[in-house]
Coordinates of C-alpha atoms in Angstrom, one line a residue:
X733 CA -46.1 14.1 54.4
X734 CA -49.7 13.5 53.3
X735 CA -50.7 11.8 56.5
X736 CA -49.8 14.9 58.5
X737 CA -51.2 17.5 56.1
X738 CA -54.4 18.2 58.0
X739 CA -53.2 17.5 61.6
X740 CA -54.2 20.2 64.0
X741 CA -51.2 21.7 65.9
X742 CA -52.8 21.2 69.3
X743 CA -52.9 18.4 71.9
X744 CA -55.8 16.1 71.0
X745 CA -56.8 15.7 74.7
X746 CA -57.3 19.4 75.1
X747 CA -59.1 20.0 71.8
X748 CA -62.5 19.2 73.3
X749 CA -65.8 21.1 73.5
X750 CA -66.4 19.8 77.0
X751 CA -63.4 21.4 78.5
X752 CA -64.4 23.5 81.6
X753 CA -64.8 27.3 81.4
X754 CA -61.8 29.1 83.0
X755 CA -62.1 30.5 86.5
X756 CA -61.4 34.1 87.4
X757 CA -57.8 35.2 88.2
X758 CA -56.7 36.3 91.6
X759 CA -57.0 40.0 92.3
X760 CA -56.3 42.1 95.4
X761 CA -54.8 40.9 98.6
X762 CA -55.9 37.4 99.8
X763 CA -54.9 34.9 102.5
X764 CA -54.9 31.1 102.7
X765 CA -53.6 28.4 105.0
X766 CA -52.0 26.5 102.0
X767 CA -51.1 28.0 98.7
X768 CA -50.3 25.8 95.7
X769 CA -48.5 27.1 92.7
X770 CA -49.5 25.1 89.6
X771 CA -52.8 23.5 88.6
X772 CA -51.5 20.4 87.0
X773 CA -51.7 16.9 88.5
X774 CA -49.3 17.5 91.4
X775 CA -51.0 20.8 92.4
X776 CA -54.5 19.4 92.1
X777 CA -53.7 16.2 94.0
X778 CA -52.1 18.2 96.7
X779 CA -55.2 20.4 97.1
X780 CA -57.5 17.4 97.2
X781 CA -55.4 15.4 99.6
X782 CA -55.0 18.5 101.9
X783 CA -58.7 19.0 102.1
X784 CA -59.4 15.3 102.7
X785 CA -56.8 15.5 105.6
X786 CA -58.4 18.6 107.0
X787 CA -61.7 19.9 105.5
X788 CA -61.4 23.2 107.4
X789 CA -58.0 24.0 105.8
X790 CA -58.2 27.1 103.4
X791 CA -56.5 25.9 100.2
X792 CA -55.8 28.1 97.2
X793 CA -54.4 27.0 93.8
X794 CA -52.8 29.6 91.6
X795 CA -52.5 28.4 87.9
X796 CA -50.8 30.5 85.2
X797 CA -53.1 29.1 82.5
X798 CA -56.0 26.8 83.1
X799 CA -55.8 23.6 85.1
X800 CA -54.3 20.8 83.1
X801 CA -53.3 22.9 80.1
X802 CA -49.6 21.9 80.1
X803 CA -48.0 18.5 80.7
X804 CA -50.9 17.1 82.6
X805 CA -53.2 17.6 79.6
X806 CA -50.9 16.6 76.7
X807 CA -49.2 13.4 77.9
X808 CA -49.7 9.8 76.7
X809 CA -51.9 8.9 79.6
X810 CA -49.7 6.1 80.9
X811 CA -50.4 5.8 84.7
X812 CA -47.9 3.4 86.1
X813 CA -47.0 2.0 89.5
X814 CA -43.3 2.8 89.2
X815 CA -42.0 5.8 91.3
X816 CA -38.5 5.4 90.0
X817 CA -38.7 6.0 86.3
X818 CA -39.0 2.3 85.6
X819 CA -38.0 -0.8 87.6
X820 CA -34.6 -1.1 86.1
X821 CA -33.7 2.5 86.9
X822 CA -34.9 2.1 90.4
X823 CA -32.9 -1.1 90.8
X824 CA -29.8 0.5 89.5
X825 CA -30.0 3.5 91.8
X826 CA -31.7 2.4 95.0
X827 CA -31.8 -1.4 95.2
X828 CA -32.2 -1.6 99.0
X829 CA -35.3 0.6 98.9
X830 CA -36.9 -0.7 95.8
X831 CA -39.2 -3.3 97.4
X832 CA -40.7 -0.6 99.6
X833 CA -41.0 1.8 96.6
X834 CA -42.7 -0.8 94.5
X835 CA -45.2 -1.4 97.3
X836 CA -45.9 2.3 97.7
X837 CA -46.2 2.7 93.9
X838 CA -48.8 -0.1 93.7
X839 CA -50.7 1.4 96.6
X840 CA -50.6 4.8 94.9
X841 CA -52.0 3.5 91.6
X842 CA -54.7 1.5 93.5
X843 CA -55.6 4.7 95.3
X844 CA -55.9 6.6 92.0
X845 CA -58.2 3.9 90.6
X846 CA -60.4 4.0 93.7
X847 CA -60.5 7.8 93.6
X848 CA -61.6 7.9 90.0
X849 CA -64.3 5.4 90.5
X850 CA -65.6 6.9 93.8
X851 CA -65.8 10.4 92.4
X852 CA -67.2 9.5 89.0
X853 CA -64.3 11.0 87.0
X854 CA -65.0 10.1 83.4
X855 CA -61.3 9.8 82.2
X856 CA -61.5 6.3 80.6
X857 CA -59.4 4.7 83.3
X858 CA -58.5 1.2 82.0
X859 CA -56.0 -0.9 84.0
X860 CA -54.9 -2.9 80.9
X861 CA -51.2 -3.1 81.6
X862 CA -48.3 -2.4 79.3
X863 CA -46.6 -4.4 76.6
X864 CA -42.8 -3.9 76.4
X865 CA -41.9 -5.1 72.9
X866 CA -38.6 -6.2 71.4
X867 CA -38.2 -5.1 67.8
X868 CA -34.6 -6.0 67.4
X869 CA -33.1 -9.5 68.0
X870 CA -30.6 -8.2 70.6
X871 CA -33.5 -6.9 72.7
X872 CA -35.1 -10.3 73.3
X873 CA -32.6 -11.4 76.0
X874 CA -32.8 -7.9 77.5
X875 CA -36.6 -8.1 77.7
X876 CA -36.5 -11.6 79.3
X877 CA -34.0 -10.3 81.9
X878 CA -36.3 -7.3 82.7
X879 CA -39.3 -9.7 83.1
X880 CA -37.3 -11.8 85.6
X881 CA -36.5 -8.7 87.6
X882 CA -40.1 -7.5 87.5
X883 CA -41.4 -10.9 88.7
X884 CA -38.8 -10.9 91.5
X885 CA -40.6 -7.7 92.8
X886 CA -44.0 -9.3 92.6
X887 CA -45.2 -8.0 89.3
X888 CA -47.5 -10.1 87.2
X889 CA -45.6 -10.5 83.9
X890 CA -46.5 -12.7 80.9
X891 CA -43.8 -13.3 78.3
X892 CA -45.1 -13.5 74.7
X893 CA -43.4 -14.8 71.6
X894 CA -43.9 -13.1 68.2
X895 CA -47.1 -14.9 67.4
X896 CA -48.6 -14.4 70.9
X897 CA -47.8 -10.6 71.0
X898 CA -49.1 -10.2 67.4
X899 CA -52.3 -11.8 68.5
X900 CA -52.6 -9.0 71.0
X901 CA -51.4 -6.1 68.8
X902 CA -50.5 -6.9 65.3
X903 CA -47.2 -5.4 64.1
X904 CA -44.7 -7.2 61.9
X905 CA -41.9 -5.5 63.9
X906 CA -42.6 -7.4 67.1
X907 CA -40.3 -10.3 68.0
X908 CA -41.1 -10.8 71.6
X909 CA -42.9 -9.0 74.4
X910 CA -43.4 -8.8 78.2
X911 CA -46.9 -7.9 79.3
X912 CA -47.0 -6.4 82.8
X913 CA -50.7 -7.0 83.5
X914 CA -51.4 -4.7 86.4
X915 CA -48.5 -2.2 86.5
X916 CA -50.0 0.4 84.2
X917 CA -53.4 1.9 83.6
X918 CA -54.3 4.1 80.7
X919 CA -56.3 7.4 81.2
X920 CA -57.5 10.3 79.2
X921 CA -55.0 12.8 80.7
X922 CA -57.0 16.0 80.3
X923 CA -60.2 14.5 81.6
X924 CA -58.3 13.2 84.7
X925 CA -57.0 16.8 85.3
X926 CA -60.5 18.3 84.8
X927 CA -62.0 15.7 87.1
X928 CA -59.4 16.5 89.8
X929 CA -60.3 20.2 89.4
X930 CA -64.0 19.5 89.8
X931 CA -63.4 17.4 93.0
X932 CA -61.1 20.1 94.4
X933 CA -63.8 22.8 93.9
X934 CA -66.4 20.6 95.5
X935 CA -64.2 20.2 98.5
X936 CA -63.9 23.9 98.8
X937 CA -60.5 24.6 97.2
X938 CA -60.2 28.1 95.7
X939 CA -58.7 27.9 92.2
X940 CA -57.5 31.0 90.5
X941 CA -56.7 30.5 86.8
X942 CA -54.8 32.8 84.5
X943 CA -52.8 33.7 87.6
X944 CA -49.1 33.5 87.1
X945 CA -47.0 33.8 90.3
X946 CA -44.1 36.0 89.5
X947 CA -42.3 36.0 92.9
X948 CA -42.2 34.3 96.3
X949 CA -41.0 36.0 99.5
X950 CA -40.6 34.7 103.0
X951 CA -42.2 37.0 105.5
X952 CA -41.4 35.0 108.6
X953 CA -44.8 33.7 109.6
X954 CA -46.1 33.5 106.0
X955 CA -45.0 33.2 102.4
X956 CA -46.1 36.0 100.0
X957 CA -47.0 35.1 96.5
X958 CA -47.1 38.0 94.0
X959 CA -49.1 37.9 90.8
X960 CA -49.9 40.5 88.1
X961 CA -53.1 41.7 89.8
X962 CA -52.8 40.7 93.4
X963 CA -50.9 39.0 96.3
X964 CA -51.7 36.0 98.4
X965 CA -50.2 35.3 101.9
X966 CA -50.2 31.8 103.1
X967 CA -48.8 30.0 106.1
X968 CA -47.5 27.1 103.9
X969 CA -47.0 26.6 100.2
X970 CA -46.3 23.9 97.6
X971 CA -44.5 24.6 94.4
X972 CA -45.7 22.4 91.5
X973 CA -44.5 24.1 88.3
X974 CA -42.2 21.4 87.0
X975 CA -40.8 22.2 83.5
X976 CA -41.4 25.9 83.7
X977 CA -38.7 28.2 85.1
X978 CA -38.7 27.6 88.8
X979 CA -39.5 30.4 91.3
X980 CA -36.9 28.9 93.6
X981 CA -33.4 29.6 92.2
X982 CA -32.0 26.5 93.8
X983 CA -34.1 24.3 91.6
X984 CA -32.7 25.7 88.3
X985 CA -29.8 23.3 88.2
X986 CA -31.9 20.2 88.9
X987 CA -34.4 20.4 86.0
X988 CA -33.9 20.5 82.3
X989 CA -36.9 21.2 80.0
X990 CA -36.8 18.5 77.3
X991 CA -39.5 18.5 74.6
X992 CA -41.4 15.4 73.8
X993 CA -43.6 15.1 70.6
X994 CA -46.7 13.0 69.8
X995 CA -49.2 12.3 67.0
X996 CA -52.8 11.2 67.2
X997 CA -54.5 9.4 64.3
X998 CA -58.1 9.9 63.1
X999 CA -60.5 7.3 64.4
X1000 CA -59.9 3.9 62.9
X1001 CA -62.6 2.2 60.9
X1002 CA -63.9 -1.2 62.0
X1003 CA -61.8 -2.9 59.3
X1004 CA -58.6 -0.9 60.3
X1005 CA -59.1 -1.8 63.9
X1006 CA -59.6 -5.4 63.1
X1007 CA -56.3 -5.4 61.2
X1008 CA -54.5 -4.3 64.4
X1009 CA -56.4 -6.2 67.0
X1010 CA -55.6 -4.4 70.3
X1011 CA -58.9 -5.6 72.0
X1012 CA -57.4 -5.3 75.5
X1013 CA -56.1 -1.8 74.9
X1014 CA -52.7 -2.2 76.5
X1015 CA -50.2 0.5 76.4
X1016 CA -47.1 -0.3 74.3
X1017 CA -43.5 0.8 74.4
X1018 CA -40.4 -0.5 72.7
X1019 CA -36.9 -1.0 74.1
X1020 CA -34.6 1.4 72.3
X1021 CA -32.7 4.1 74.1
X1022 CA -34.9 6.2 71.8
X1023 CA -38.2 4.5 72.6
X1024 CA -41.7 5.0 71.2
X1025 CA -44.8 4.9 73.4
X1026 CA -48.3 4.3 72.0
X1027 CA -51.8 3.4 72.9
X1028 CA -55.3 3.2 71.6
X1029 CA -58.1 5.5 72.8
X1030 CA -61.7 4.9 73.7
X1031 CA -62.7 6.4 70.3
X1032 CA -60.3 4.1 68.4
X1033 CA -57.5 6.5 67.7
X1034 CA -53.8 5.7 68.1
X1035 CA -51.5 8.0 70.0
X1036 CA -47.9 7.5 68.8
X1037 CA -45.1 9.5 70.5
X1038 CA -41.6 9.7 71.9
X1039 CA -38.5 8.4 70.2
X1040 CA -36.2 11.5 70.1
X1041 CA -36.8 14.1 72.7
X1042 CA -35.3 17.5 72.0
X1043 CA -33.4 19.9 74.3
X1044 CA -33.2 23.4 72.9
X1045 CA -30.0 25.2 73.5
X1046 CA -29.8 26.9 76.9
X1047 CA -33.0 25.3 78.1
X1048 CA -35.2 27.5 75.9
X1049 CA -38.9 27.1 76.1
X1050 CA -41.5 28.8 73.9
X1051 CA -45.0 28.1 72.5
X1052 CA -43.6 27.8 69.0
X1053 CA -41.4 24.9 70.0
X1054 CA -44.5 22.7 70.6
X1055 CA -44.3 22.2 66.8
X1056 CA -41.4 20.4 65.3
X1057 CA -41.8 19.2 61.7
X1058 CA -38.8 16.9 61.8
X1059 CA -40.0 15.1 64.9
X1060 CA -43.5 14.7 63.5
X1061 CA -42.3 13.4 60.1
X1062 CA -40.0 10.9 61.9
X1063 CA -42.9 9.7 64.1
X1064 CA -45.2 9.4 61.1
X1065 CA -42.6 7.2 59.2
X1066 CA -42.1 5.0 62.3
X1067 CA -45.8 4.6 62.7
X1068 CA -46.0 3.4 59.1
X1069 CA -43.2 0.9 59.8
X1070 CA -44.9 -0.3 62.9
X1071 CA -48.4 -0.6 61.4
X1072 CA -48.0 -1.0 57.6
X1073 CA -51.6 -2.2 57.4
X1074 CA -52.7 1.4 58.4
X1075 CA -50.9 3.1 55.6
X1076 CA -54.0 5.0 54.6
X1077 CA -54.6 6.4 58.1
X1078 CA -54.1 10.1 58.6
X1079 CA -53.2 12.1 61.7
X1080 CA -55.7 14.5 63.2
X1081 CA -53.4 16.2 65.8
X1082 CA -49.7 16.9 66.3
X1083 CA -48.2 18.5 69.4
X1084 CA -45.3 18.6 71.8
X1085 CA -44.1 20.3 75.0
X1086 CA -41.5 20.3 77.7
X1087 CA -41.1 17.7 80.5
X1088 CA -39.1 18.4 83.6
X1089 CA -36.1 16.0 83.3
X1090 CA -33.8 15.3 86.2
X1091 CA -30.5 13.4 85.9
X1092 CA -31.9 10.4 87.8
X1093 CA -35.0 10.3 85.6
X1094 CA -37.6 10.5 88.4
X1095 CA -38.9 13.1 90.9
X1096 CA -37.0 14.7 93.7
X1097 CA -38.4 16.5 96.7
X1098 CA -37.5 19.2 99.2
X1099 CA -38.4 22.2 101.4
X1100 CA -37.5 25.8 101.6
X1101 CA -38.3 28.9 103.7
X1102 CA -37.7 27.2 107.0
X1103 CA -40.0 24.3 106.0
X1104 CA -42.9 26.5 105.0
X1105 CA -42.7 25.6 101.3
X1106 CA -42.4 22.1 99.8
X1107 CA -41.7 21.2 96.2
X1108 CA -41.4 18.2 93.8
X1109 CA -39.9 18.3 90.3
X1110 CA -38.0 16.2 87.8
X1111 CA -40.7 13.7 86.8
X1112 CA -39.0 13.2 83.4
X1113 CA -42.3 12.5 81.6
X1114 CA -43.4 9.8 84.1
X1115 CA -45.7 11.8 86.3
X1116 CA -49.3 10.8 85.6
X1117 CA -49.4 8.6 88.7
X1118 CA -46.2 9.7 90.5
X1119 CA -47.5 13.3 90.9
X1120 CA -50.2 12.0 93.4
X1121 CA -47.4 10.3 95.4
X1122 CA -45.3 13.5 95.2
X1123 CA -48.3 15.5 96.5
X1124 CA -48.5 13.2 99.5
X1125 CA -44.8 13.6 100.1
X1126 CA -45.1 17.4 99.9
X1127 CA -47.9 17.5 102.5
X1128 CA -46.0 15.2 104.8
X1129 CA -42.9 17.4 104.5
X1130 CA -44.9 20.5 105.4
X1131 CA -46.4 18.8 108.4
X1132 CA -43.0 18.6 110.0
X1133 CA -43.8 15.0 111.1
X1134 CA -41.6 12.1 110.3
X1135 CA -43.4 9.6 108.1
X1136 CA -42.6 6.6 106.0
X1137 CA -42.5 8.8 103.0
X1138 CA -40.3 11.5 104.4
X1139 CA -37.8 8.8 105.5
X1140 CA -37.5 7.4 102.0
X1141 CA -34.0 7.7 100.6
X1142 CA -35.5 9.0 97.3
X1143 CA -37.0 11.9 99.3
X1144 CA -33.9 12.6 101.4
X1145 CA -31.5 12.6 98.5
X1146 CA -31.4 14.9 95.6
X1147 CA -30.2 13.8 92.1
X1148 CA -26.9 15.2 90.7
X1149 CA -27.5 18.7 89.3
X1150 CA -27.2 19.4 85.6
X1151 CA -24.0 21.3 84.8
X1152 CA -24.2 25.0 84.1
X1153 CA -24.6 26.3 80.6
X1154 CA -23.2 25.8 78.1
X1155 CA -22.0 22.5 79.5
X1156 CA -25.6 21.3 80.0
X1157 CA -26.5 21.9 76.4
X1158 CA -23.3 20.2 75.1
X1159 CA -23.7 17.3 77.5
X1160 CA -27.3 16.6 76.6
X1161 CA -26.4 16.8 72.9
X1162 CA -23.5 14.3 73.4
X1163 CA -25.8 12.0 75.3
X1164 CA -28.5 12.2 72.6
X1165 CA -25.9 11.3 70.0
X1166 CA -24.6 8.4 72.1
X1167 CA -28.0 7.0 72.7
X1168 CA -28.6 7.0 68.9
X1169 CA -25.2 5.3 68.4
X1170 CA -26.1 2.6 70.9
X1171 CA -29.4 1.9 69.2
X1172 CA -27.6 1.4 65.9
X1173 CA -25.0 -1.0 67.5
X1174 CA -27.2 -3.5 69.2
X1175 CA -27.7 -1.4 72.4
X1176 CA -23.9 -1.2 73.2
X1177 CA -23.2 2.0 75.0
X1178 CA -20.1 4.1 73.9
X1179 CA -17.6 5.6 76.3
X1180 CA -19.7 8.7 76.9
X1181 CA -22.8 6.8 77.7
X1182 CA -21.0 4.4 80.0
X1183 CA -19.4 7.4 81.8
X1184 CA -22.7 9.2 82.3
X1185 CA -24.3 6.0 83.7
X1186 CA -21.4 5.6 86.2
X1187 CA -21.9 9.2 87.3
X1188 CA -25.6 8.6 87.8
X1189 CA -26.7 10.9 85.0
X1190 CA -29.4 9.4 82.9
X1191 CA -29.6 5.8 81.8

């Protein structure tokens, strides 16, 4: 398609001249008090929080690429209060704990906002909220019900009819909307990761980039981490590798790498921007099982992503899979439907990558090696803010001290595992087909989707 012809096959956020220079890899034999595998949000937050807890602690981060190069640097930048993959998902799974989880999630987002301001992280943090938009008639009642649920848990939600929502963001597809005014902030995801990296270094964290950990071993009093050019022994460790093949075998049945794709437009002209409105810069998502998410950036570009995530047979991951022509063309067509007044806008970037999906659609936690190693995984594409919370949980688990966070039912319980291959690939394919069928039949789930929901697998 013409609009995609010149799009660069890289994440827009990472395609910047101001990205930091890489740090040297680990070499030789080293020691640390706390080793963190993974230099994305979860690993960087863990390093920062650990040093804030104990400035004397020797913390080392080992990152296979550069900090923020993977999911942390290529996501949509939606930084939400929810710790449960959305309020409805949390209410369906853990209704008795949801009020506490909502409070903790709000405190977590407040803490991120304060941290960004206090440390001068230039990541365009804007707490503009999120518009959930109904684009089909059957979704209007569903949206109103979700707003009632949100308000019951203390969220500030404003319901908008078609004219009111189009006065905010003008799309002829919008029939109704719910605007959660404080539940979501938007960020520049790569610059948030780079800012966390800077603060970690200022606090004395040692970061080794281009340092892939190939093996973990329990040596009794320490954990040995092996890399291509060295080894590091540490009294405690945190595993924060998410969608990549886990170093702990036990995690392999709990995470599925599912690819998500996105487009970024060229900057809008003043006339193009005026035709859309979007003065308050809310995030937007629609209500289909196959949903889109989109937002406008500080430099007046529109990110448009989601809709139809892809699981490659057997859980295959590879750099080449970050490009999917079919997905990009579908997104471009849907963008044109959503904003027909922008028919002459071209896309500057196209990209994709895996997210670490769990069957319950939000993160799980645990320990290994007699409590010396903690992990969190399964964020299912909703980790921009939840990774900070997960880092705090991991540190509490390593402390061996009972806390409010370690007592949470969502920390104590694991999700159902994915079935072994080839059942996993077949099951995900059937679920994908059923979700599309439901979208084409006014949201009504078929037998397969109803069964999966009863089993607690997906939504």
